[in-house]
mmCIF file of C-alpha atoms and ligand atoms in Angstrom:
data_model
loop_
_atom_site.group_PDB
_atom_site.id
_atom_site.type_symbol
_atom_site.label_atom_id
_atom_site.label_comp_id
_atom_site.label_asym_id
_atom_site.label_seq_id
_atom_site.Cartn_x
_atom_site.Cartn_y
_atom_site.Cartn_z
ATOM 1 C CA MET H 269 -32.793 17.235 -66.136
ATOM 2 C CA ASN H 270 -29.554 15.596 -67.173
ATOM 3 C CA ASP H 271 -30.744 12.691 -69.290
ATOM 4 C CA SER H 272 -27.265 11.219 -69.453
ATOM 5 C CA CYS H 273 -27.401 10.276 -65.777
ATOM 6 C CA CYS H 274 -31.034 9.216 -65.756
ATOM 7 C CA TYR H 275 -32.842 6.249 -67.074
ATOM 8 C CA VAL H 276 -36.198 7.831 -67.774
ATOM 9 C CA ARG H 277 -39.164 5.681 -68.636
ATOM 10 C CA GLU H 278 -42.380 7.291 -69.865
ATOM 11 C CA LEU H 279 -41.164 10.775 -68.985
ATOM 12 C CA HIS H 280 -43.872 12.474 -70.945
ATOM 13 C CA ARG H 281 -46.623 10.555 -69.262
ATOM 14 C CA GLY H 282 -45.198 11.933 -66.010
ATOM 15 C CA LEU H 283 -45.108 15.525 -67.073
ATOM 16 C CA ALA H 284 -48.643 15.440 -68.509
ATOM 17 C CA ILE H 285 -49.780 15.594 -64.903
ATOM 18 C CA LYS H 286 -48.788 19.282 -64.885
ATOM 19 C CA ASP H 287 -52.074 20.142 -66.645
ATOM 20 C CA GLY H 288 -54.080 19.639 -63.495
ATOM 21 C CA MET H 289 -51.306 19.908 -60.930
ATOM 22 C CA GLU H 290 -53.239 21.913 -58.338
ATOM 23 C CA GLU H 291 -55.741 19.078 -57.988
ATOM 24 C CA THR H 292 -53.092 16.359 -58.103
ATOM 25 C CA LYS H 293 -52.683 14.471 -54.848
ATOM 26 C CA VAL H 294 -48.997 13.755 -54.394
ATOM 27 C CA VAL H 295 -47.498 11.274 -51.924
ATOM 28 C CA VAL H 296 -43.734 10.994 -51.476
ATOM 29 C CA LEU H 297 -42.062 8.101 -49.635
ATOM 30 C CA THR H 298 -38.427 8.646 -48.690
ATOM 31 C CA GLY H 299 -35.771 6.169 -47.555
ATOM 32 C CA ALA H 300 -32.193 6.280 -46.326
ATOM 33 C CA GLY H 301 -30.884 7.404 -49.726
ATOM 34 C CA ILE H 302 -32.357 10.896 -49.320
ATOM 35 C CA SER H 303 -30.195 11.502 -46.251
ATOM 36 C CA ALA H 304 -27.021 9.956 -47.735
ATOM 37 C CA GLU H 305 -25.828 13.300 -49.146
ATOM 38 C CA SER H 306 -26.261 14.801 -45.664
ATOM 39 C CA GLY H 307 -23.752 12.266 -44.338
ATOM 40 C CA VAL H 308 -26.185 9.760 -42.746
ATOM 41 C CA ARG H 309 -25.104 6.224 -43.661
ATOM 42 C CA THR H 310 -27.692 4.104 -45.541
ATOM 43 C CA PHE H 311 -28.580 0.652 -44.198
ATOM 44 C CA ARG H 312 -27.484 -1.511 -47.084
ATOM 45 C CA ASP H 313 -24.063 -0.217 -48.006
ATOM 46 C CA GLY H 314 -21.765 -2.529 -49.946
ATOM 47 C CA ASP H 315 -20.298 -4.146 -46.816
ATOM 48 C CA GLY H 316 -23.759 -5.135 -45.525
ATOM 49 C CA LEU H 317 -23.085 -3.426 -42.203
ATOM 50 C CA TRP H 318 -24.828 -0.438 -40.665
ATOM 51 C CA GLU H 319 -22.291 1.717 -38.818
ATOM 52 C CA GLU H 320 -20.164 -1.427 -38.201
ATOM 53 C CA HIS H 321 -23.063 -3.551 -36.935
ATOM 54 C CA ARG H 322 -25.224 -6.220 -38.534
ATOM 55 C CA ILE H 323 -28.798 -4.881 -38.688
ATOM 56 C CA GLU H 324 -30.124 -7.877 -36.746
ATOM 57 C CA ASP H 325 -27.700 -7.171 -33.853
ATOM 58 C CA VAL H 326 -29.049 -3.670 -33.256
ATOM 59 C CA ALA H 327 -32.464 -3.344 -34.920
ATOM 60 C CA THR H 328 -34.625 -6.180 -33.604
ATOM 61 C CA PRO H 329 -36.608 -6.688 -30.360
ATOM 62 C CA GLN H 330 -34.468 -9.813 -29.800
ATOM 63 C CA ALA H 331 -31.302 -7.703 -29.891
ATOM 64 C CA TRP H 332 -32.809 -5.300 -27.313
ATOM 65 C CA MET H 333 -33.637 -8.228 -25.022
ATOM 66 C CA ALA H 334 -30.273 -9.949 -25.490
ATOM 67 C CA ASP H 335 -27.990 -6.907 -25.241
ATOM 68 C CA PRO H 336 -29.835 -3.692 -24.335
ATOM 69 C CA VAL H 337 -26.579 -1.867 -23.537
ATOM 70 C CA LEU H 338 -25.251 -2.407 -27.068
ATOM 71 C CA VAL H 339 -28.558 -1.404 -28.682
ATOM 72 C CA TRP H 340 -28.994 1.631 -26.416
ATOM 73 C CA ARG H 341 -25.455 2.891 -27.083
ATOM 74 C CA PHE H 342 -25.886 2.316 -30.798
ATOM 75 C CA TYR H 343 -29.043 4.475 -30.945
ATOM 76 C CA GLN H 344 -27.635 7.110 -28.586
ATOM 77 C CA ALA H 345 -24.755 7.495 -31.061
ATOM 78 C CA ARG H 346 -27.292 7.867 -33.911
ATOM 79 C CA ARG H 347 -29.171 10.494 -31.841
ATOM 80 C CA ARG H 348 -25.972 12.465 -31.171
ATOM 81 C CA GLN H 349 -25.127 12.250 -34.886
ATOM 82 C CA LEU H 350 -28.222 14.360 -35.670
ATOM 83 C CA PHE H 351 -26.225 17.402 -34.528
ATOM 84 C CA ASP H 352 -23.515 16.689 -37.121
ATOM 85 C CA VAL H 353 -25.763 16.564 -40.188
ATOM 86 C CA LYS H 354 -28.052 18.993 -41.947
ATOM 87 C CA PRO H 355 -30.767 18.824 -44.620
ATOM 88 C CA ASN H 356 -29.564 18.651 -48.226
ATOM 89 C CA PRO H 357 -31.177 20.032 -51.419
ATOM 90 C CA ALA H 358 -33.502 17.008 -51.675
ATOM 91 C CA HIS H 359 -35.014 17.637 -48.215
ATOM 92 C CA GLU H 360 -35.236 21.330 -49.029
ATOM 93 C CA ALA H 361 -36.943 20.692 -52.380
ATOM 94 C CA LEU H 362 -39.608 18.614 -50.618
ATOM 95 C CA ALA H 363 -40.158 21.330 -48.011
ATOM 96 C CA ASN H 364 -40.522 23.907 -50.774
ATOM 97 C CA PHE H 365 -42.930 21.620 -52.633
ATOM 98 C CA ALA H 366 -45.018 21.139 -49.473
ATOM 99 C CA GLN H 367 -45.322 24.899 -49.054
ATOM 100 C CA LYS H 368 -46.528 25.396 -52.612
ATOM 101 C CA HIS H 369 -48.694 22.312 -53.081
ATOM 102 C CA SER H 370 -51.421 21.668 -50.516
ATOM 103 C CA GLN H 371 -52.381 18.172 -51.713
ATOM 104 C CA PHE H 372 -49.189 16.622 -50.426
ATOM 105 C CA THR H 373 -48.292 13.860 -47.974
ATOM 106 C CA LEU H 374 -44.720 13.066 -46.988
ATOM 107 C CA ILE H 375 -43.980 9.612 -45.576
ATOM 108 C CA THR H 376 -40.488 8.610 -44.511
ATOM 109 C CA GLN H 377 -38.843 5.376 -43.464
ATOM 110 C CA ASN H 378 -36.058 7.472 -41.963
ATOM 111 C CA VAL H 379 -35.672 8.023 -38.262
ATOM 112 C CA ASP H 380 -33.590 11.198 -38.616
ATOM 113 C CA ASP H 381 -35.152 14.661 -38.340
ATOM 114 C CA LEU H 382 -33.886 16.147 -41.602
ATOM 115 C CA HIS H 383 -37.327 16.557 -43.192
ATOM 116 C CA GLU H 384 -38.519 18.491 -40.136
ATOM 117 C CA ARG H 385 -35.378 20.620 -40.066
ATOM 118 C CA ALA H 386 -35.927 21.470 -43.732
ATOM 119 C CA GLY H 387 -39.458 22.624 -42.810
ATOM 120 C CA ASN H 388 -41.728 19.596 -43.277
ATOM 121 C CA ASP H 389 -43.369 19.373 -39.845
ATOM 122 C CA ALA H 390 -46.145 17.040 -41.000
ATOM 123 C CA THR H 391 -43.814 14.189 -42.008
ATOM 124 C CA ILE H 392 -45.173 10.716 -41.217
ATOM 125 C CA HIS H 393 -42.371 8.589 -39.726
ATOM 126 C CA MET H 394 -43.426 5.007 -40.361
ATOM 127 C CA HIS H 395 -40.289 3.516 -38.733
ATOM 128 C CA GLY H 396 -40.172 5.841 -35.727
ATOM 129 C CA ARG H 397 -37.932 8.747 -34.763
ATOM 130 C CA LEU H 398 -34.583 9.284 -33.091
ATOM 131 C CA ARG H 399 -35.656 12.521 -31.389
ATOM 132 C CA THR H 400 -38.184 10.746 -29.171
ATOM 133 C CA LEU H 401 -37.849 7.815 -26.754
ATOM 134 C CA ARG H 402 -40.586 5.362 -25.787
ATOM 135 C CA CYS H 403 -41.606 4.152 -22.327
ATOM 136 C CA GLU H 404 -41.364 0.343 -22.211
ATOM 137 C CA GLN H 405 -44.344 0.213 -19.843
ATOM 138 C CA SER H 406 -46.892 2.684 -21.247
ATOM 139 C CA GLU H 407 -45.499 2.771 -24.823
ATOM 140 C CA ARG H 408 -45.846 6.565 -24.796
ATOM 141 C CA SER H 409 -43.251 8.549 -26.748
ATOM 142 C CA GLU H 410 -41.549 11.599 -25.314
ATOM 143 C CA PRO H 411 -39.153 14.119 -26.911
ATOM 144 C CA ARG H 412 -35.747 13.675 -25.209
ATOM 145 C CA MET H 413 -32.994 15.583 -26.959
ATOM 146 C CA ASP H 414 -31.466 17.666 -24.140
ATOM 147 C CA GLU H 415 -27.728 17.282 -23.641
ATOM 148 C CA ARG H 416 -28.322 15.140 -20.537
ATOM 149 C CA ASP H 417 -30.462 12.765 -22.630
ATOM 150 C CA LEU H 418 -27.647 11.885 -25.007
ATOM 151 C CA GLY H 419 -25.232 9.920 -22.807
ATOM 152 C CA ASP H 420 -24.682 6.161 -22.750
ATOM 153 C CA GLU H 421 -26.664 5.489 -19.546
ATOM 154 C CA PHE H 422 -30.264 4.238 -19.765
ATOM 155 C CA LEU H 423 -32.956 6.893 -19.269
ATOM 156 C CA MET H 424 -36.240 6.634 -17.395
ATOM 157 C CA CYS H 425 -39.652 7.899 -18.516
ATOM 158 C CA LYS H 426 -41.549 10.934 -17.263
ATOM 159 C CA CYS H 427 -44.992 9.374 -17.794
ATOM 160 C CA CYS H 428 -45.254 6.624 -15.133
ATOM 161 C CA ALA H 429 -45.644 7.128 -11.365
ATOM 162 C CA THR H 430 -42.619 4.866 -10.973
ATOM 163 C CA PRO H 431 -40.358 5.883 -13.857
ATOM 164 C CA GLN H 432 -39.746 3.042 -16.290
ATOM 165 C CA ARG H 433 -36.896 2.377 -18.690
ATOM 166 C CA LEU H 434 -37.075 4.102 -22.058
ATOM 167 C CA ARG H 435 -36.256 2.329 -25.319
ATOM 168 C CA PRO H 436 -35.419 3.854 -28.714
ATOM 169 C CA ASP H 437 -38.648 5.028 -30.401
ATOM 170 C CA ILE H 438 -37.773 2.965 -33.449
ATOM 171 C CA VAL H 439 -39.767 0.323 -35.332
ATOM 172 C CA TRP H 440 -37.429 -2.664 -35.349
ATOM 173 C CA PHE H 441 -37.591 -5.654 -37.676
ATOM 174 C CA GLY H 442 -40.538 -7.810 -36.627
ATOM 175 C CA GLU H 443 -42.503 -4.823 -35.256
ATOM 176 C CA THR H 444 -45.456 -3.093 -36.908
ATOM 177 C CA PRO H 445 -44.729 0.208 -38.672
ATOM 178 C CA MET H 446 -46.515 3.286 -37.326
ATOM 179 C CA ARG H 447 -49.554 5.125 -38.732
ATOM 180 C CA MET H 448 -50.252 2.505 -41.418
ATOM 181 C CA ASP H 449 -53.980 3.356 -41.691
ATOM 182 C CA GLU H 450 -53.111 6.950 -42.534
ATOM 183 C CA ILE H 451 -50.396 5.816 -44.940
ATOM 184 C CA TYR H 452 -52.618 3.374 -46.857
ATOM 185 C CA SER H 453 -55.384 5.952 -47.050
ATOM 186 C CA ALA H 454 -53.021 8.589 -48.508
ATOM 187 C CA VAL H 455 -51.478 6.175 -51.039
ATOM 188 C CA GLU H 456 -54.818 4.664 -52.105
ATOM 189 C CA ASN H 457 -56.122 8.152 -52.846
ATOM 190 C CA CYS H 458 -53.111 9.717 -54.535
ATOM 191 C CA ASP H 459 -52.562 10.578 -58.201
ATOM 192 C CA LEU H 460 -48.783 10.613 -58.113
ATOM 193 C CA PHE H 461 -46.580 8.457 -55.860
ATOM 194 C CA ILE H 462 -42.855 9.189 -55.730
ATOM 195 C CA VAL H 463 -40.263 7.062 -53.919
ATOM 196 C CA VAL H 464 -36.882 8.629 -53.144
ATOM 197 C CA GLY H 465 -33.766 6.789 -51.950
ATOM 198 C CA SER H 466 -35.060 3.383 -50.951
ATOM 199 C CA SER H 467 -33.711 -0.066 -51.869
ATOM 200 C CA GLY H 468 -37.185 -1.640 -51.984
ATOM 201 C CA HIS H 469 -36.239 -4.516 -49.672
ATOM 202 C CA VAL H 470 -38.299 -3.745 -46.583
ATOM 203 C CA TYR H 471 -42.061 -4.307 -46.466
ATOM 204 C CA PRO H 472 -44.677 -2.928 -46.113
ATOM 205 C CA ALA H 473 -42.889 0.244 -47.364
ATOM 206 C CA ALA H 474 -41.590 -1.490 -50.501
ATOM 207 C CA GLY H 475 -45.127 -2.626 -51.367
ATOM 208 C CA LEU H 476 -46.694 0.842 -51.263
ATOM 209 C CA VAL H 477 -45.822 1.366 -54.932
ATOM 210 C CA ASN H 478 -48.112 -1.564 -55.759
ATOM 211 C CA VAL H 479 -50.909 -0.009 -53.700
ATOM 212 C CA ALA H 480 -50.446 3.200 -55.713
ATOM 213 C CA ASN H 481 -50.413 1.285 -59.008
ATOM 214 C CA THR H 482 -53.613 -0.541 -58.089
ATOM 215 C CA ALA H 483 -55.219 2.794 -57.230
ATOM 216 C CA GLY H 484 -54.350 4.065 -60.721
ATOM 217 C CA ALA H 485 -51.701 6.552 -59.594
ATOM 218 C CA LYS H 486 -48.644 7.387 -61.625
ATOM 219 C CA THR H 487 -45.525 6.038 -59.898
ATOM 220 C CA MET H 488 -42.045 7.507 -60.025
ATOM 221 C CA LEU H 489 -38.690 6.613 -58.459
ATOM 222 C CA VAL H 490 -35.584 8.692 -57.752
ATOM 223 C CA ASN H 491 -32.714 6.468 -56.593
ATOM 224 C CA LEU H 492 -28.976 6.056 -57.003
ATOM 225 C CA GLU H 493 -29.353 2.584 -58.464
ATOM 226 C CA ALA H 494 -32.218 0.340 -59.582
ATOM 227 C CA PRO H 495 -33.905 -1.012 -56.423
ATOM 228 C CA ALA H 496 -35.378 -4.494 -55.824
ATOM 229 C CA ASN H 497 -38.878 -3.313 -56.831
ATOM 230 C CA ALA H 498 -37.774 -1.249 -59.883
ATOM 231 C CA ASP H 499 -40.201 -3.022 -62.241
ATOM 232 C CA SER H 500 -43.172 -1.614 -60.322
ATOM 233 C CA PHE H 501 -42.521 2.025 -61.294
ATOM 234 C CA ASP H 502 -43.854 3.874 -64.353
ATOM 235 C CA GLU H 503 -40.849 6.172 -64.409
ATOM 236 C CA ILE H 504 -37.345 5.871 -62.984
ATOM 237 C CA HIS H 505 -34.686 8.548 -62.510
ATOM 238 C CA LEU H 506 -31.322 7.124 -61.514
ATOM 239 C CA GLY H 507 -28.860 9.422 -59.750
ATOM 240 C CA LYS H 508 -28.417 11.445 -56.582
ATOM 241 C CA ALA H 509 -31.608 12.660 -54.938
ATOM 242 C CA GLY H 510 -30.027 16.043 -54.115
ATOM 243 C CA GLU H 511 -29.403 16.642 -57.803
ATOM 244 C CA ILE H 512 -32.496 15.067 -59.396
ATOM 245 C CA LEU H 513 -35.348 15.711 -56.964
ATOM 246 C CA PRO H 514 -35.237 19.544 -57.016
ATOM 247 C CA GLU H 515 -35.547 19.391 -60.787
ATOM 248 C CA VAL H 516 -38.337 16.765 -60.823
ATOM 249 C CA LEU H 517 -40.376 18.671 -58.221
ATOM 250 C CA GLY H 518 -39.662 21.975 -59.957
ATOM 251 C CA LEU H 519 -41.113 20.564 -63.176
ATOM 252 C CA LEU H 520 -44.235 19.427 -61.332
ATOM 253 C CA LEU H 521 -44.829 22.869 -59.845
HETATM 254 N N1 LIG X 897 -29.685 9.625 -53.785
HETATM 255 C C1 LIG X 897 -30.655 8.701 -54.051
HETATM 256 N N2 LIG X 897 -30.571 7.415 -53.638
HETATM 257 C C2 LIG X 897 -29.484 7.048 -52.936
HETATM 258 C C3 LIG X 897 -28.444 7.954 -52.636
HETATM 259 C C4 LIG X 897 -28.562 9.298 -53.089
HETATM 260 N N3 LIG X 897 -27.640 10.211 -52.853
HETATM 261 N N4 LIG X 897 -27.496 7.280 -51.932
HETATM 262 C C5 LIG X 897 -27.938 6.017 -51.802
HETATM 263 N N5 LIG X 897 -29.139 5.865 -52.422
HETATM 264 C C6 LIG X 897 -29.985 4.685 -52.529
HETATM 265 C C7 LIG X 897 -29.213 3.377 -52.550
HETATM 266 O O1 LIG X 897 -28.874 3.050 -53.902
HETATM 267 C C8 LIG X 897 -30.239 2.395 -51.972
HETATM 268 O O2 LIG X 897 -31.022 1.795 -53.005
HETATM 269 O O3 LIG X 897 -30.788 4.633 -51.384
HETATM 270 C C9 LIG X 897 -31.150 3.291 -51.123
HETATM 271 C C10 LIG X 897 -31.031 3.080 -49.629
HETATM 272 O O4 LIG X 897 -31.462 1.785 -49.314
HETATM 273 P P1 LIG X 897 -31.467 1.227 -47.837
HETATM 274 O O5 LIG X 897 -30.149 1.530 -47.175
HETATM 275 O O6 LIG X 897 -31.888 -0.191 -47.898
HETATM 276 O O7 LIG X 897 -32.562 2.134 -47.094
HETATM 277 P P2 LIG X 897 -34.127 1.992 -47.019
HETATM 278 O O8 LIG X 897 -34.696 1.441 -48.288
HETATM 279 O O9 LIG X 897 -34.638 3.292 -46.538
HETATM 280 O O10 LIG X 897 -34.276 0.921 -45.871
HETATM 281 C C11 LIG X 897 -35.576 0.602 -45.431
HETATM 282 O O11 LIG X 897 -34.753 -0.828 -43.707
HETATM 283 O O12 LIG X 897 -33.143 -1.150 -42.080
HETATM 284 C C12 LIG X 897 -34.463 -0.811 -42.328
HETATM 285 O O13 LIG X 897 -35.924 0.408 -40.981
HETATM 286 C C13 LIG X 897 -34.792 0.541 -41.790
HETATM 287 O O14 LIG X 897 -36.093 2.315 -42.762
HETATM 288 C C14 LIG X 897 -35.108 1.333 -43.024
HETATM 289 C C15 LIG X 897 -35.597 0.262 -43.982
#
């Protein structure tokens, strides 16, 4: 690892885990930063805008009620963008780690499909997914990524007798993240909790490091810059996930 680009706290405590690595339960939580090197814009860039929109104008239930056309077109553009991006070395390193280490849970705040495309099919998407759409009536999700599903017109569901309007299958601000029971159970029982590419502003995701600390796990962060919850981590590696994560995970294996 290139120490000149990393602020490493308690590095040796981290690597001591190698002694019993096969038994070590590892949970990784990823955020927008892991997909930045693939060309997916993060949410909190310097200008405070997400793809030229304020987050509250496109990522809240109120926005969907007030201007569904704007919100729909915004997410359809994000869904089409999936074809323009591909997994980077950080996604690939996690897929490789998952193959070699059975005691592993991957949680992501990201709605892109880059973990799956790298080979991590069991990824838990706590903030939803772009590849699926959700029926407003039944709340069932359905995969809808055919070419005819990617235009700007609203789409209707396949689950109801009278087809209902579909909404993006995204957890917006003010909504409850998905699969939280599973997530808390994995974090409460892990030995090592690693966060990659997240600014630590959005809860409950940003609070999972505290759950891991309370459970006695070692906590580690890989991020471009110090996030809002930096003080909660045992060990911090500052830099690009695509450069640092393969090395960190390689050392663990
Ligand atoms: N490698 C590592 N970290 C990076 C990289 C990189 N190449 N590029 C950017 N980062 C870091 C940034 O420094 C920032 O701290 O990734 C972080 C991204 O932060 P956010 O854009 O706030 O993304 P995230 O924390 O995932 O946002 C959480 O907020 O808008 C909601 O639901 C949305 O899931 C999202 C949630």
